[in-house]
Structure formats: C-alpha cells, structure tokens
C-alpha cells in the first residue's frame, strides 16, 4: 500500500488474485488481476518498487514488458469465449510470454526508480553509488557533524529551496549520505 500510484482497491484486487496461488511471472500476474482496477500505471509502479523481484530481478525488462503483458492478458480474455477455426487459441506472435529484452538497470537507476515509487530507497542508498569516488576525499560523515566545526562533507541533495533574507537570497539544501540527513544554508 505504500507504493505511490497504487491504492487500497488495487492492492485488494492483487491479494484476491494471489489467494489461488503465487504469481509465476509478470504475464501470469496480468492475466489474473482485474485490469480495470490494476491498470498499467499500477503495474509499472509495482515494478519500480521491486514487487516482482522474487519472480524476475531484472526490473528494466519487466518495466519494458508491462504493455506487452497487459496486451497478452486482454487478448487471452477476448479469445477465452471464442475458438479459432481449428479449435485452439492462437498464440501471440513470438510466443505467449515474450519479454522485451533491454539491459538491466545499474544501481543508480534502480535506486532512483525505487525512490520515485516508494519515496525512499529500499534496496540500498544512492550515496553508495558514489562512495568509491569519494574514498580519496577527506570528509566527515554527516552523522558525526558537530555545530560550529569547519569540515568537508559530501552527500546526495534530497531537497533544496530558496528563501529571501534581508541580506539577499539564500538556499537551504538537504544533504543525505546514508548515515544522516542535514540541512545546510548556502548564501
């Protein structure tokens, strides 16, 4: 329910469909849920959040295949009541469950998509992507900052806002290095 773009109705529809048996893949998921409630936006948000990692850890391939999986499920529903001329259902071109092959996301992309879907990082922290580059930089972790100290620090900018003061414009930047989050004023 914490996944942005989903709602209680969609989650309940997914739980109802899963009661029968666990989902085997994205195509099975799309064929068993109510597509009026669990639409493309919901499925894409679930993929970004990592909800399908247990069936396929390649989120890039899953996200690229959402449209194909939904289309295959709709075709299967339309053909369920209809029989072909030869008495068997026609399989879509290329087979029933063909994924769109794309390169997997790197850690930065995976974490960015997670942040979009959940509002926070679940499988790691974006700062870890840059930690190797910063290893030669003599910095103080944000959790060890003390008021008044002059130190070098580094972090991911998670928020920024501009304010007007008597002395001019000032920017308040929120930095996060996975140990802590601090606000810094920049004049």
C-alpha positions as a LaTeX table, in Angstrom:
\begin{tabular}{lrrr}
\hline
Residue & $x$ (\AA) & $y$ (\AA) & $z$ (\AA) \\
\hline
Unk1 & 0.00 & 0.00 & 0.00 \\
Unk2 & 2.98 & 2.34 & 0.37 \\
Unk3 & 3.75 & 2.19 & $-3.34$ \\
Unk4 & 2.87 & 5.51 & $-4.95$ \\
Unk5 & 0.31 & 5.18 & $-7.72$ \\
Unk6 & $-1.45$ & 2.21 & $-6.16$ \\
Unk7 & $-4.45$ & 2.31 & $-3.91$ \\
Unk8 & $-6.25$ & 0.11 & $-1.45$ \\
Unk9 & $-8.64$ & $-1.17$ & $-4.13$ \\
Unk10 & $-5.79$ & $-2.23$ & $-6.41$ \\
Unk11 & $-3.89$ & $-3.91$ & $-3.58$ \\
Unk12 & $-7.02$ & $-5.81$ & $-2.51$ \\
Unk13 & $-7.58$ & $-6.96$ & $-6.11$ \\
Unk14 & $-3.99$ & $-8.25$ & $-6.24$ \\
Unk15 & $-4.38$ & $-10.05$ & $-2.91$ \\
Unk16 & $-7.62$ & $-11.67$ & $-4.11$ \\
Unk17 & $-5.93$ & $-12.91$ & $-7.29$ \\
Unk18 & $-2.94$ & $-14.24$ & $-5.30$ \\
Unk19 & $-5.09$ & $-16.28$ & $-2.88$ \\
Unk20 & $-5.41$ & $-19.00$ & $-5.51$ \\
Unk21 & $-1.61$ & $-19.44$ & $-5.95$ \\
Unk22 & 1.51 & $-17.25$ & $-6.11$ \\
Unk23 & 2.18 & $-15.39$ & $-9.35$ \\
Unk24 & 4.74 & $-17.13$ & $-11.56$ \\
Unk25 & 5.72 & $-14.12$ & $-13.68$ \\
Unk26 & 4.53 & $-10.75$ & $-14.98$ \\
Unk27 & 2.35 & $-12.34$ & $-17.65$ \\
Unk28 & 0.64 & $-14.59$ & $-15.09$ \\
Unk29 & 0.08 & $-11.55$ & $-12.85$ \\
Unk30 & $-1.51$ & $-9.51$ & $-15.66$ \\
Unk31 & $-3.75$ & $-12.39$ & $-16.72$ \\
Unk32 & $-5.13$ & $-12.94$ & $-13.20$ \\
Unk33 & $-5.78$ & $-9.40$ & $-11.91$ \\
Unk34 & $-8.70$ & $-7.13$ & $-12.82$ \\
Unk35 & $-7.19$ & $-4.74$ & $-15.38$ \\
Unk36 & $-9.86$ & $-2.12$ & $-14.74$ \\
Unk37 & $-8.52$ & $-1.75$ & $-11.19$ \\
Unk38 & $-4.87$ & $-2.82$ & $-11.60$ \\
Unk39 & $-4.01$ & $-0.72$ & $-14.65$ \\
Unk40 & $-0.71$ & $-0.04$ & $-16.41$ \\
Unk41 & 0.22 & 2.78 & $-14.02$ \\
Unk42 & $-0.22$ & 0.46 & $-11.01$ \\
Unk43 & 1.80 & $-2.38$ & $-12.56$ \\
Unk44 & 4.62 & $-0.01$ & $-13.54$ \\
Unk45 & 4.75 & 1.43 & $-10.01$ \\
Unk46 & 4.94 & $-2.09$ & $-8.57$ \\
Unk47 & 7.80 & $-2.98$ & $-10.93$ \\
Unk48 & 9.70 & 0.20 & $-10.00$ \\
Unk49 & 9.25 & $-0.59$ & $-6.30$ \\
Unk50 & 10.64 & $-4.11$ & $-6.72$ \\
Unk51 & 7.40 & $-6.00$ & $-6.08$ \\
Unk52 & 8.28 & $-8.52$ & $-8.83$ \\
Unk53 & 11.91 & $-9.08$ & $-7.80$ \\
Unk54 & 11.09 & $-12.57$ & $-6.49$ \\
Unk55 & 9.95 & $-13.73$ & $-9.95$ \\
Unk56 & 12.40 & $-11.69$ & $-12.05$ \\
Unk57 & 15.07 & $-9.36$ & $-10.63$ \\
Unk58 & 15.55 & $-7.53$ & $-13.98$ \\
Unk59 & 13.25 & $-4.54$ & $-13.36$ \\
Unk60 & 14.21 & $-2.89$ & $-16.66$ \\
Unk61 & 12.97 & $-5.90$ & $-18.64$ \\
Unk62 & 9.79 & $-6.09$ & $-16.56$ \\
Unk63 & 9.03 & $-2.38$ & $-16.97$ \\
Unk64 & 9.62 & $-2.58$ & $-20.73$ \\
Unk65 & 7.31 & $-5.61$ & $-20.93$ \\
Unk66 & 4.34 & $-4.26$ & $-18.95$ \\
Unk67 & 2.47 & $-3.15$ & $-22.07$ \\
Unk68 & 3.07 & $-6.47$ & $-23.79$ \\
Unk69 & 1.91 & $-8.44$ & $-20.71$ \\
Unk70 & $-1.28$ & $-6.39$ & $-20.35$ \\
Unk71 & $-2.00$ & $-6.74$ & $-24.07$ \\
Unk72 & $-1.47$ & $-10.52$ & $-23.93$ \\
Unk73 & $-3.85$ & $-10.75$ & $-20.96$ \\
Unk74 & $-6.51$ & $-8.73$ & $-22.79$ \\
Unk75 & $-6.14$ & $-10.90$ & $-25.90$ \\
Unk76 & $-6.43$ & $-14.06$ & $-23.81$ \\
Unk77 & $-9.63$ & $-12.75$ & $-22.20$ \\
Unk78 & $-11.09$ & $-11.81$ & $-25.59$ \\
Unk79 & $-10.26$ & $-15.22$ & $-27.03$ \\
Unk80 & $-11.44$ & $-17.17$ & $-23.98$ \\
Unk81 & $-15.02$ & $-17.27$ & $-25.21$ \\
Unk82 & $-14.02$ & $-17.63$ & $-28.84$ \\
Unk83 & $-12.48$ & $-20.63$ & $-30.52$ \\
Unk84 & $-10.37$ & $-20.34$ & $-33.62$ \\
Unk85 & $-11.17$ & $-22.13$ & $-36.84$ \\
Unk86 & $-9.04$ & $-25.08$ & $-35.71$ \\
Unk87 & $-10.41$ & $-25.22$ & $-32.14$ \\
Unk88 & $-7.39$ & $-23.84$ & $-30.30$ \\
Unk89 & $-6.45$ & $-20.41$ & $-29.07$ \\
Unk90 & $-3.99$ & $-18.53$ & $-31.21$ \\
Unk91 & $-0.75$ & $-17.58$ & $-29.51$ \\
Unk92 & 0.57 & $-14.06$ & $-29.96$ \\
Unk93 & 3.47 & $-13.60$ & $-32.36$ \\
Unk94 & 6.75 & $-14.76$ & $-30.86$ \\
Unk95 & 5.06 & $-16.94$ & $-28.22$ \\
Unk96 & 2.75 & $-16.35$ & $-25.32$ \\
Unk97 & 5.12 & $-14.77$ & $-22.80$ \\
Unk98 & 7.92 & $-12.97$ & $-24.58$ \\
Unk99 & 9.67 & $-10.24$ & $-22.61$ \\
Unk100 & 11.14 & $-7.14$ & $-24.20$ \\
Unk101 & 14.90 & $-7.60$ & $-23.82$ \\
Unk102 & 16.65 & $-4.50$ & $-22.51$ \\
Unk103 & 19.85 & $-4.11$ & $-20.49$ \\
Unk104 & 19.35 & $-4.28$ & $-16.71$ \\
Unk105 & 19.41 & $-1.06$ & $-14.72$ \\
Unk106 & 22.56 & $-0.07$ & $-12.92$ \\
Unk107 & 22.31 & 0.54 & $-9.16$ \\
Unk108 & 21.78 & 4.29 & $-9.63$ \\
Unk109 & 18.79 & 3.79 & $-11.95$ \\
Unk110 & 17.34 & 1.05 & $-9.74$ \\
Unk111 & 17.51 & 3.25 & $-6.64$ \\
Unk112 & 16.15 & 6.29 & $-8.48$ \\
Unk113 & 13.13 & 4.29 & $-9.69$ \\
Unk114 & 12.63 & 2.92 & $-6.16$ \\
Unk115 & 12.64 & 6.45 & $-4.75$ \\
Unk116 & 10.01 & 7.50 & $-7.32$ \\
Unk117 & 7.77 & 4.56 & $-6.46$ \\
Unk118 & 8.20 & 4.44 & $-2.69$ \\
Unk119 & 9.53 & 7.83 & $-1.62$ \\
Unk120 & 12.63 & 6.21 & $-0.11$ \\
Unk121 & 15.44 & 3.81 & $-1.05$ \\
Unk122 & 14.70 & 0.18 & $-0.17$ \\
Unk123 & 17.49 & $-1.95$ & $-1.63$ \\
Unk124 & 20.36 & 0.42 & $-0.86$ \\
Unk125 & 21.20 & 4.11 & $-0.81$ \\
Unk126 & 22.10 & 6.34 & $-3.74$ \\
Unk127 & 25.15 & 7.66 & $-1.86$ \\
Unk128 & 26.73 & 4.17 & $-2.04$ \\
Unk129 & 26.93 & 4.60 & $-5.83$ \\
Unk130 & 29.38 & 7.49 & $-5.35$ \\
Unk131 & 31.20 & 6.22 & $-2.26$ \\
Unk132 & 34.15 & 4.79 & $-4.21$ \\
Unk133 & 34.73 & 8.12 & $-5.97$ \\
Unk134 & 34.65 & 9.91 & $-2.61$ \\
Unk135 & 37.00 & 7.49 & $-0.82$ \\
Unk136 & 40.04 & 9.75 & $-1.54$ \\
Unk137 & 38.14 & 12.80 & $-0.30$ \\
Unk138 & 38.78 & 13.50 & 3.44 \\
Unk139 & 35.19 & 14.02 & 4.51 \\
Unk140 & 33.29 & 13.74 & 7.78 \\
Unk141 & 30.16 & 11.54 & 7.74 \\
Unk142 & 27.05 & 13.65 & 8.31 \\
Unk143 & 26.15 & 11.70 & 11.45 \\
Unk144 & 29.41 & 12.89 & 13.10 \\
Unk145 & 28.93 & 16.61 & 12.42 \\
Unk146 & 29.21 & 18.96 & 15.38 \\
Unk147 & 27.87 & 22.54 & 15.42 \\
Unk148 & 30.46 & 25.16 & 14.55 \\
Unk149 & 33.03 & 22.76 & 13.07 \\
Unk150 & 34.53 & 23.58 & 9.69 \\
Unk151 & 34.61 & 20.28 & 7.81 \\
Unk152 & 34.46 & 18.78 & 4.35 \\
Unk153 & 31.30 & 16.80 & 3.70 \\
Unk154 & 29.53 & 15.12 & 0.83 \\
Unk155 & 26.04 & 13.80 & 0.26 \\
Unk156 & 23.14 & 13.43 & $-2.11$ \\
Unk157 & 20.97 & 16.54 & $-2.45$ \\
Unk158 & 17.50 & 15.32 & $-1.48$ \\
Unk159 & 15.77 & 18.71 & $-1.28$ \\
Unk160 & 16.52 & 22.34 & $-1.99$ \\
Unk161 & 14.54 & 25.53 & $-1.51$ \\
Unk162 & 15.29 & 29.21 & $-2.00$ \\
Unk163 & 14.47 & 31.83 & 0.61 \\
Unk164 & 14.73 & 35.62 & 0.60 \\
Unk165 & 16.51 & 37.15 & 3.57 \\
Unk166 & 17.47 & 40.73 & 4.48 \\
Unk167 & 20.92 & 40.07 & 3.04 \\
Unk168 & 19.66 & 38.55 & $-0.23$ \\
Unk169 & 18.79 & 35.13 & $-1.50$ \\
Unk170 & 19.67 & 32.05 & 0.49 \\
Unk171 & 19.32 & 28.41 & $-0.41$ \\
Unk172 & 18.57 & 25.65 & 2.09 \\
Unk173 & 19.89 & 22.31 & 0.85 \\
Unk174 & 19.17 & 18.94 & 2.47 \\
Unk175 & 22.12 & 16.53 & 2.16 \\
Unk176 & 21.95 & 12.79 & 2.83 \\
Unk177 & 24.93 & 10.39 & 2.98 \\
Unk178 & 23.04 & 7.32 & 4.30 \\
Unk179 & 24.30 & 8.00 & 7.86 \\
Unk180 & 22.20 & 11.12 & 8.41 \\
Unk181 & 20.36 & 13.94 & 6.70 \\
Unk182 & 21.25 & 17.58 & 7.40 \\
Unk183 & 20.10 & 20.97 & 6.14 \\
Unk184 & 22.79 & 23.40 & 5.01 \\
Unk185 & 22.30 & 27.11 & 4.34 \\
Unk186 & 24.07 & 28.44 & 1.26 \\
Unk187 & 24.30 & 32.21 & 0.77 \\
\hline
\end{tabular}
